[in-house]
PDB file of C-alpha atoms in Angstrom:
ATOM      1  CA  LYS A   1       8.557 -23.064 -36.575  1.00 89.00           C
ATOM      2  CA  MET A   2       7.373 -20.173 -38.668  1.00 95.00           C
ATOM      3  CA  PRO A   3       4.653 -17.979 -37.099  1.00 97.00           C
ATOM      4  CA  ILE A   4       2.208 -18.827 -39.909  1.00 96.00           C
ATOM      5  CA  ASP A   5       2.724 -22.532 -39.161  1.00 97.00           C
ATOM      6  CA  ILE A   6       1.843 -21.958 -35.511  1.00 97.00           C
ATOM      7  CA  LEU A   7      -1.248 -19.887 -36.335  1.00 96.00           C
ATOM      8  CA  ALA A   8      -2.478 -22.361 -38.951  1.00 92.00           C
ATOM      9  CA  GLY A   9      -1.587 -25.402 -36.859  1.00 92.00           C
ATOM     10  CA  THR A  10       0.323 -26.908 -39.774  1.00 93.00           C
ATOM     11  CA  ASP A  11       3.058 -26.092 -42.247  1.00 96.00           C
ATOM     12  CA  ARG A  12       0.847 -27.172 -45.138  1.00 96.00           C
ATOM     13  CA  VAL A  13      -0.665 -23.712 -45.678  1.00 95.00           C
ATOM     14  CA  ARG A  14       2.735 -22.023 -45.903  1.00 97.00           C
ATOM     15  CA  LYS A  15       4.184 -24.693 -48.162  1.00 97.00           C
ATOM     16  CA  GLU A  16       1.270 -24.499 -50.573  1.00 97.00           C
ATOM     17  CA  ILE A  17       1.463 -20.696 -50.677  1.00 96.00           C
ATOM     18  CA  GLU A  18       5.202 -20.904 -51.339  1.00 97.00           C
ATOM     19  CA  ALA A  19       4.505 -23.385 -54.145  1.00 98.00           C
ATOM     20  CA  TRP A  20       1.978 -20.964 -55.662  1.00 98.00           C
ATOM     21  CA  LYS A  21      -0.856 -23.471 -55.289  1.00 96.00           C
ATOM     22  CA  ASP A  22      -4.279 -22.381 -56.446  1.00 96.00           C
ATOM     23  CA  LEU A  23      -6.432 -21.000 -53.623  1.00 94.00           C
ATOM     24  CA  ASP A  24      -9.430 -23.009 -54.812  1.00 95.00           C
ATOM     25  CA  GLU A  25      -7.418 -26.226 -54.383  1.00 94.00           C
ATOM     26  CA  MET A  26      -6.333 -25.153 -50.921  1.00 94.00           C
ATOM     27  CA  GLU A  27      -9.925 -24.358 -50.011  1.00 95.00           C
ATOM     28  CA  GLN A  28     -11.010 -27.886 -50.972  1.00 95.00           C
ATOM     29  CA  TRP A  29      -8.704 -29.644 -48.492  1.00 93.00           C
ATOM     30  CA  TRP A  30      -9.336 -26.930 -45.919  1.00 92.00           C
ATOM     31  CA  LYS A  31     -13.090 -27.630 -46.045  1.00 96.00           C
ATOM     32  CA  ILE A  32     -12.470 -31.358 -45.652  1.00 96.00           C
ATOM     33  CA  ASP A  33     -10.369 -30.669 -42.550  1.00 93.00           C
ATOM     34  CA  VAL A  34     -13.040 -28.341 -41.138  1.00 95.00           C
ATOM     35  CA  ARG A  35     -15.754 -30.973 -41.618  1.00 97.00           C
ATOM     36  CA  ALA A  36     -13.612 -33.566 -39.835  1.00 97.00           C
ATOM     37  CA  PHE A  37     -13.024 -31.151 -36.948  1.00 95.00           C
ATOM     38  CA  GLU A  38     -16.744 -30.369 -36.686  1.00 96.00           C
ATOM     39  CA  LYS A  39     -17.559 -34.085 -36.385  1.00 96.00           C
ATOM     40  CA  ILE A  40     -15.020 -34.541 -33.598  1.00 96.00           C
ATOM     41  CA  ARG A  41     -16.058 -31.444 -31.660  1.00 95.00           C
ATOM     42  CA  LYS A  42     -19.755 -32.432 -31.599  1.00 93.00           C
ATOM     43  CA  ASN A  43     -18.981 -34.872 -28.798  1.00 92.00           C
ATOM     44  CA  TYR A  44     -17.545 -32.107 -26.640  1.00 94.00           C
ATOM     45  CA  LEU A  45     -20.034 -29.265 -27.109  1.00 94.00           C
ATOM     46  CA  ILE A  46     -21.937 -28.247 -24.006  1.00 92.00           C
ATOM     47  CA  TYR A  47     -24.588 -26.324 -25.941  1.00 87.00           C
ATOM     48  CA  LYS A  48     -26.094 -26.987 -29.344  1.00 76.00           C
TER      49      LYS A  48
END
């Protein structure tokens, strides 16, 4: 694995950068992933 893949947790970021994808497009799916993570983590937070 490439170091950027390990840091990002996926190869998607690297592949989209290599394909010269628009950063605004990348930000859209990134925000969707963040929202999904936030929903999951709510169940495990000790403090609000």
